[in-house]
Amino acid sequence: MTTYVWDYLPEYENERKDILDAVETVFSSGQLVLGASVRGFEEEFAAYHGLGHCTGVDNGTNAIKLALQALGVGPGDEVITVSNTAAPTVLAIDGTGATPVFVDIRAEDYLMDTDQVAAAITPRTKALLPVHLYGQCVDMAPLRELADRHGLVILEDCAQSHGARHHGRIAGTMGDAAAFSFYPTKVLGAYGDGGAVVTDSEAVDAAMRRLRYYGMEKVYYVVQTPGHNSRLDEVQAEILRRKLTRLDTYLEGRRAVARRYEEGLGDLTGPGGLVLPTVNPGNDHVYYVYVVRHPRRDEIIERLKSHDISLNISYPWPVHTMTGFEHLGYAKGSLPVTEALAEEIFSLPMYPSLPEALQDKVIAALRDVLTTL
C-alpha cells in the first residue's frame, strides 16, 4: 500500500461518530446557511485566539481576498509578500486589483526575509502579507515597526499555522487581521472547503460580514457595497467546532511525528546531506508539513516510489516564475533563495494520525535511499 504525505482516513476512523453527529446536528437544525453552527464556530475560534471577532467564509483564498478588501486594499495598491507560498496567497492579492510585490525568503526557515521588506516599500504600498509557512511564524516585530512607521496594514496568512506561537503570541494575533484556511489537509481541517478571518477590529469584522454576503448587511436583498457570495457552510462549521476542541491534541501529534523524524534521520544531516526543519527561537512549530531539503531531491523522490512512498513538494514552482504572473515582471534570478530552495525542498508524510509503522517505514526507506545515493 502506498504511503502518502497526507491521508484523512485514519482520523476519520477515530472520529467518525463525532463527524457524523455533526452532520446530523446541522441537517436536523432547520437552518442550513449561516445558522447556529457558523455563529458558534466564529465565537469559539475568535475566543481560541483571544480576539473579538471571526468571520467564516467559504475558503482560505477568499479569506485573504476579503480580508484585504476589508482592510482597504484595492486597485492601485501594492501588497508585499513572498513567492514561496501556495499560489492562492498571490491570487487573492491579484483578485483585489492590487499588485503583489515579492521579497525573498530566508534559507534557514523558508520564511519571509524581513530584512528585505523596507527596501520594497513604495508610496503605493498598502499592506504587508507575511505567510506563516509550513507551521511556524514569521518574525513579526520588524514588520510591525515598518507598518507603524509607514502607515501600513498587516494581514497574516495563517493557512498553515493554526495554533503556532511566536514568543508566546498565537499566529493570527500579531497583525490587523489574519486569514485562515480549513481545507481538509490543514492543521485544523474541515471535510471540505472553508476559511475564516479573525480580527480585533469591529470595522474590519463589519466589512467582512458585508463582503461575504453580497455586500448586504442588515437589510437583505439590498446591496450596500459590491460584495461576494462567500459563506462558511453550516456542516463544515459544525465539524470544525468539534475539531477545534481537539486542536491542541492534533498539534502534539504533529510534534510527536516531527520528533520521530528528527531522531530517525538526524544523523544523516550535514554538508551536502539532508536538511531537517529549523525551529526559530521563540517559535512553537506546528508542522503543517515536514519540509526537508537535499540537493538530489528529484532522485530521492523517484527512488522512494519503489518503497511505495509518494512524497510532495511544497512548492516546486515559485509563484513569480508561473506564466500566470509573468505580467509582474520578475525575471529568473530575481529571488535567488526562493528559486534555489524550490529545487531542493520536499515534504515527508505528516499528519497527527500517521501510524507509527508508517513513520518507521518512511524513515527506513529514506535512510536506505540516502545511504546508497
Coordinates of C-alpha atoms in Angstrom, one line a residue:
M1 CA 0.0 0.0 0.0
T2 CA 1.3 3.4 -1.0
T3 CA 2.2 5.8 1.8
Y4 CA 1.2 9.4 1.0
V5 CA 2.1 12.8 2.5
W6 CA -1.5 13.1 3.9
D7 CA -4.4 10.8 4.5
Y8 CA -7.6 11.7 6.4
L9 CA -8.9 8.2 6.7
P10 CA -7.1 7.3 9.9
E11 CA -8.5 10.4 11.6
Y12 CA -12.0 9.7 10.2
E13 CA -11.8 6.2 11.6
N14 CA -11.0 7.6 15.1
E15 CA -13.6 10.5 14.9
R16 CA -16.3 9.0 12.7
K17 CA -19.0 9.1 15.3
D18 CA -18.5 12.7 16.1
I19 CA -18.2 13.8 12.5
L20 CA -21.4 12.1 11.5
D21 CA -23.1 13.5 14.6
A22 CA -22.0 17.0 13.4
V23 CA -23.7 16.4 10.1
E24 CA -26.9 15.1 11.8
T25 CA -26.9 18.2 14.1
V26 CA -26.9 20.5 11.1
F27 CA -29.4 18.6 8.9
S28 CA -31.9 18.4 11.8
S29 CA -31.5 22.0 12.8
G30 CA -33.8 23.6 10.3
Q31 CA -31.2 26.1 9.1
L32 CA -28.6 25.2 6.5
V33 CA -26.9 28.5 5.8
L34 CA -25.4 31.0 8.4
G35 CA -27.0 29.3 11.3
A36 CA -26.1 28.3 14.8
S37 CA -23.1 26.2 13.8
V38 CA -21.4 29.1 11.9
R39 CA -22.1 31.5 14.7
G40 CA -20.9 29.1 17.3
F41 CA -17.7 28.3 15.4
E42 CA -17.0 32.0 14.8
E43 CA -17.3 32.8 18.5
E44 CA -15.2 29.8 19.6
F45 CA -12.4 30.3 17.0
A46 CA -12.2 34.0 18.0
A47 CA -12.0 33.0 21.7
Y48 CA -9.3 30.5 20.9
H49 CA -7.2 33.4 19.6
G50 CA -8.2 35.8 22.3
L51 CA -9.7 38.1 19.7
G52 CA -13.1 39.8 19.5
H53 CA -14.2 38.8 16.0
C54 CA -14.2 35.9 13.5
T55 CA -16.0 35.8 10.2
G56 CA -16.4 32.4 8.5
V57 CA -16.0 32.3 4.7
D58 CA -16.1 29.6 2.0
N59 CA -12.3 29.0 1.6
G60 CA -8.9 30.3 2.5
T61 CA -8.4 32.2 -0.8
N62 CA -11.4 34.3 -0.2
A63 CA -10.4 34.7 3.4
I64 CA -7.3 36.5 2.2
K65 CA -9.0 38.4 -0.6
L66 CA -12.0 39.7 1.5
A67 CA -9.7 40.5 4.5
L68 CA -7.5 42.7 2.2
Q69 CA -10.6 44.4 0.9
A70 CA -11.9 44.9 4.4
L71 CA -8.6 46.5 5.3
G72 CA -8.9 48.9 2.5
V73 CA -6.7 47.3 -0.1
G74 CA -7.7 47.7 -3.7
P75 CA -6.7 48.7 -7.3
G76 CA -3.5 50.7 -7.4
D77 CA -2.2 49.4 -4.1
E78 CA 0.8 47.2 -3.6
V79 CA 1.0 44.3 -1.1
I80 CA 4.4 42.9 -0.1
T81 CA 4.6 39.1 0.4
V82 CA 6.6 36.1 -0.7
S83 CA 6.8 33.9 -3.8
N84 CA 7.4 30.7 -1.8
T85 CA 3.8 30.1 -0.9
A86 CA 0.7 28.5 -2.3
A87 CA -0.5 30.4 -5.3
P88 CA -3.8 31.3 -3.7
T89 CA -2.0 33.8 -1.5
V90 CA -1.0 35.8 -4.5
L91 CA -4.2 35.1 -6.5
A92 CA -6.1 36.7 -3.6
I93 CA -4.0 39.8 -3.8
D94 CA -4.5 39.9 -7.5
G95 CA -8.2 39.5 -7.0
T96 CA -8.5 42.8 -5.1
G97 CA -6.9 44.6 -8.0
A98 CA -3.7 45.3 -6.0
T99 CA -0.2 44.3 -7.2
P100 CA 1.8 41.6 -5.4
V101 CA 5.3 42.7 -4.6
F102 CA 7.8 39.9 -3.6
V103 CA 10.7 39.8 -1.3
D104 CA 13.0 36.8 -0.9
I105 CA 12.9 34.2 1.8
R106 CA 15.5 33.0 4.4
A107 CA 17.3 29.8 3.6
E108 CA 17.2 28.7 7.2
D109 CA 13.5 28.6 7.7
Y110 CA 11.9 29.3 4.2
L111 CA 10.1 32.3 5.7
M112 CA 9.9 36.0 4.6
D113 CA 13.3 37.7 4.9
T114 CA 12.0 40.7 6.8
D115 CA 15.3 42.5 6.3
Q116 CA 14.3 43.0 2.7
V117 CA 10.9 44.5 3.3
A118 CA 11.9 48.1 3.9
A119 CA 13.5 48.4 0.5
A120 CA 10.4 47.0 -1.1
I121 CA 8.1 49.7 0.3
T122 CA 6.9 52.4 -2.1
P123 CA 4.3 55.2 -2.0
R124 CA 1.8 52.6 -3.3
T125 CA 2.4 50.1 -0.6
K126 CA -0.7 49.4 1.4
A127 CA -0.2 46.1 3.2
L128 CA 2.3 43.6 4.4
L129 CA 1.2 40.0 4.0
P130 CA 3.6 37.6 5.9
V131 CA 2.9 33.9 5.3
H132 CA 3.4 31.7 8.4
L133 CA 4.6 28.9 6.2
Y134 CA 4.8 25.2 6.9
G135 CA 3.7 25.7 10.5
Q136 CA 5.9 28.4 12.1
C137 CA 5.6 32.1 12.3
V138 CA 7.5 34.9 10.6
D139 CA 9.4 37.3 12.8
M140 CA 6.7 39.9 13.3
A141 CA 8.4 42.6 15.3
P142 CA 10.2 44.2 12.4
L143 CA 7.1 44.1 10.2
R144 CA 5.0 45.8 12.9
E145 CA 7.7 48.5 13.2
L146 CA 7.6 49.1 9.5
A147 CA 3.8 49.1 9.3
D148 CA 3.5 51.6 12.1
R149 CA 6.2 53.8 10.6
H150 CA 4.7 53.8 7.1
G151 CA 1.0 53.6 7.9
L152 CA 0.5 50.1 6.5
V153 CA -1.8 47.3 7.5
I154 CA -0.7 43.7 8.2
L155 CA -2.6 40.7 7.2
E156 CA -1.3 37.4 8.4
D157 CA -1.7 34.4 6.2
C158 CA -2.3 31.6 8.7
A159 CA -3.5 28.9 6.4
Q160 CA -0.6 26.6 7.5
S161 CA -0.2 27.8 11.1
H162 CA -3.3 27.1 13.2
G163 CA -2.1 27.1 16.8
A164 CA 1.5 28.1 16.1
R165 CA 3.1 30.6 18.5
H166 CA 5.7 33.3 18.3
H167 CA 7.2 34.4 21.6
G168 CA 4.0 33.2 23.3
R169 CA 1.6 35.0 20.9
I170 CA -0.6 32.8 18.8
A171 CA -0.5 33.1 15.0
G172 CA -3.2 35.4 13.8
T173 CA -3.0 37.9 16.7
M174 CA 0.0 39.9 15.6
G175 CA -1.4 41.9 12.6
D176 CA -4.5 43.9 11.9
A177 CA -6.3 40.7 10.8
A178 CA -5.5 37.1 9.9
A179 CA -6.8 34.7 7.2
F180 CA -7.2 31.0 7.8
S181 CA -7.9 28.1 5.5
F182 CA -9.7 24.9 6.7
Y183 CA -9.0 22.9 3.6
P184 CA -9.0 19.2 4.7
T185 CA -5.2 18.9 4.8
K186 CA -4.8 21.8 7.2
V187 CA -3.8 21.6 10.8
L188 CA -7.4 22.4 11.6
G189 CA -9.1 20.9 8.6
A190 CA -12.8 20.6 7.6
Y191 CA -14.3 17.8 5.4
G192 CA -14.5 20.2 2.5
D193 CA -13.6 23.8 1.9
G194 CA -13.7 26.6 4.5
G195 CA -12.0 29.7 5.7
A196 CA -12.1 32.5 8.3
V197 CA -10.8 35.9 9.1
V198 CA -10.0 36.9 12.7
T199 CA -9.5 40.4 14.0
D200 CA -10.0 42.7 17.0
S201 CA -11.3 45.5 14.8
E202 CA -15.1 46.0 14.7
A203 CA -14.8 47.9 11.5
V204 CA -12.9 45.1 9.7
D205 CA -15.3 42.5 11.0
A206 CA -18.3 44.5 9.9
A207 CA -16.8 44.9 6.4
M208 CA -16.0 41.2 6.3
R209 CA -19.7 40.3 7.1
R210 CA -20.9 42.6 4.3
L211 CA -18.3 41.3 1.8
R212 CA -19.1 37.6 2.4
Y213 CA -22.8 38.2 1.8
Y214 CA -23.0 40.1 -1.5
G215 CA -22.4 43.4 0.2
M216 CA -25.6 43.3 2.2
E217 CA -25.8 44.0 5.9
K218 CA -29.0 44.5 7.9
V219 CA -31.4 44.7 5.0
Y220 CA -31.2 41.6 2.8
Y221 CA -31.7 42.0 -0.9
V222 CA -30.1 45.5 -0.7
V223 CA -26.5 45.7 -1.7
Q224 CA -24.7 48.5 0.1
T225 CA -21.3 47.9 -1.5
P226 CA -20.4 45.2 -4.1
G227 CA -19.5 42.0 -2.3
H228 CA -19.3 38.3 -2.8
N229 CA -21.1 35.0 -2.1
S230 CA -18.5 33.6 0.3
R231 CA -20.2 31.9 3.3
L232 CA -18.8 29.2 5.5
D233 CA -21.0 26.1 5.2
E234 CA -23.0 25.1 8.3
V235 CA -21.9 21.4 8.0
Q236 CA -18.2 22.4 7.8
A237 CA -18.6 24.9 10.6
E238 CA -20.1 22.2 12.9
I239 CA -17.4 19.8 12.1
L240 CA -14.8 22.5 12.8
R241 CA -16.4 23.3 16.2
R242 CA -15.9 19.7 17.2
K243 CA -12.4 19.5 15.9
L244 CA -11.4 22.8 17.4
T245 CA -11.8 21.2 20.9
R246 CA -9.1 18.7 19.7
L247 CA -6.8 21.1 18.0
D248 CA -4.1 21.1 20.8
T249 CA -4.1 17.3 20.7
Y250 CA -3.6 17.5 16.9
L251 CA -0.6 19.8 17.5
E252 CA 1.0 17.5 19.9
G253 CA 0.5 14.6 17.5
R254 CA 2.2 16.5 14.7
R255 CA 5.1 17.5 17.0
A256 CA 5.5 13.8 18.0
V257 CA 5.8 12.8 14.4
A258 CA 8.4 15.6 13.9
R259 CA 10.4 14.3 16.9
R260 CA 10.4 10.8 15.5
Y261 CA 11.7 12.0 12.1
E262 CA 14.4 14.0 13.8
E263 CA 15.5 11.1 15.9
G264 CA 15.5 8.7 12.9
L265 CA 17.1 11.0 10.4
G266 CA 19.2 13.4 12.4
D267 CA 22.5 11.6 11.8
L268 CA 22.1 11.9 8.1
T269 CA 22.4 15.7 8.1
G270 CA 25.5 17.7 7.3
P271 CA 27.1 19.5 4.4
G272 CA 25.6 18.1 1.2
G273 CA 23.2 15.9 3.1
L274 CA 19.7 16.0 4.3
V275 CA 18.5 19.3 5.9
L276 CA 15.8 19.0 8.5
P277 CA 13.4 21.8 9.6
T278 CA 14.8 24.6 11.7
V279 CA 12.6 25.9 14.6
N280 CA 13.4 29.6 15.2
P281 CA 14.0 30.8 18.8
G282 CA 10.7 31.8 20.3
N283 CA 8.6 29.8 17.8
D284 CA 6.3 26.9 18.6
H285 CA 6.2 25.0 15.3
V286 CA 3.0 23.0 14.4
Y287 CA 4.4 21.2 11.4
Y288 CA 1.6 21.6 8.9
V289 CA 4.1 19.9 6.6
Y290 CA 7.5 18.5 7.4
V291 CA 9.8 20.1 4.8
V292 CA 13.3 18.8 4.3
R293 CA 16.0 19.6 1.7
H294 CA 18.5 17.7 -0.3
P295 CA 20.5 18.7 -3.5
R296 CA 19.4 15.4 -5.1
R297 CA 15.7 15.8 -4.2
D298 CA 14.3 14.6 -7.5
E299 CA 16.3 11.4 -7.5
I300 CA 15.3 10.7 -3.9
I301 CA 11.6 11.1 -4.6
E302 CA 11.8 8.9 -7.6
R303 CA 13.7 6.1 -5.7
L304 CA 11.2 6.3 -2.8
K305 CA 8.5 5.2 -5.2
S306 CA 10.0 1.7 -5.2
H307 CA 9.2 1.7 -1.4
D308 CA 5.6 2.7 -2.1
I309 CA 6.2 6.1 -0.7
S310 CA 4.8 9.1 -2.7
L311 CA 6.1 12.5 -1.5
N312 CA 5.0 16.0 -2.2
I313 CA 6.9 19.3 -2.9
S314 CA 5.7 22.5 -1.3
Y315 CA 6.4 24.2 -3.7
P316 CA 8.2 23.2 -6.8
W317 CA 7.4 26.4 -8.8
P318 CA 7.7 29.7 -7.0
V319 CA 4.7 31.9 -7.8
H320 CA 6.8 34.6 -9.6
T321 CA 8.0 32.0 -12.1
M322 CA 4.5 30.9 -13.2
T323 CA 3.2 32.0 -16.5
G324 CA 0.1 33.4 -14.9
F325 CA 2.2 36.0 -13.2
E326 CA 4.5 37.0 -16.0
H327 CA 2.9 40.4 -16.0
L328 CA 4.6 41.2 -12.7
G329 CA 7.9 41.3 -14.4
Y330 CA 10.1 39.1 -12.2
A331 CA 13.0 37.7 -14.2
K332 CA 14.7 34.4 -13.4
G333 CA 17.2 35.0 -10.6
S334 CA 15.3 37.9 -9.1
L335 CA 14.5 35.9 -5.9
P336 CA 17.6 33.7 -5.7
V337 CA 17.0 32.0 -2.4
T338 CA 13.4 31.2 -3.3
E339 CA 14.4 29.7 -6.6
A340 CA 17.3 27.7 -5.3
L341 CA 15.3 26.1 -2.5
A342 CA 12.5 25.2 -4.9
E343 CA 15.0 22.8 -6.4
E344 CA 15.7 21.0 -3.1
I345 CA 12.7 21.0 -0.8
F346 CA 10.3 18.2 -0.3
S347 CA 7.8 17.1 2.3
L348 CA 7.6 13.9 4.3
P349 CA 4.3 12.4 5.4
M350 CA 2.9 14.5 8.2
Y351 CA -0.5 14.3 10.0
P352 CA -1.3 13.6 13.7
S353 CA -2.9 10.2 13.0
L354 CA 0.0 9.0 10.9
P355 CA 0.6 5.4 12.2
E356 CA 4.0 4.8 13.8
A357 CA 4.5 1.9 11.5
L358 CA 4.3 4.2 8.5
Q359 CA 6.6 6.7 10.2
D360 CA 9.1 3.9 10.6
K361 CA 8.6 2.9 7.0
V362 CA 9.4 6.4 5.8
I363 CA 12.5 6.7 8.0
A364 CA 13.8 3.3 6.9
A365 CA 13.2 3.9 3.2
L366 CA 14.7 7.4 3.3
R367 CA 17.8 6.1 5.2
D368 CA 18.2 3.4 2.6
V369 CA 18.0 5.8 -0.3
L370 CA 20.2 8.4 1.3
T371 CA 22.9 6.0 2.2
T372 CA 23.0 4.5 -1.3
L373 CA 22.9 7.6 -3.4

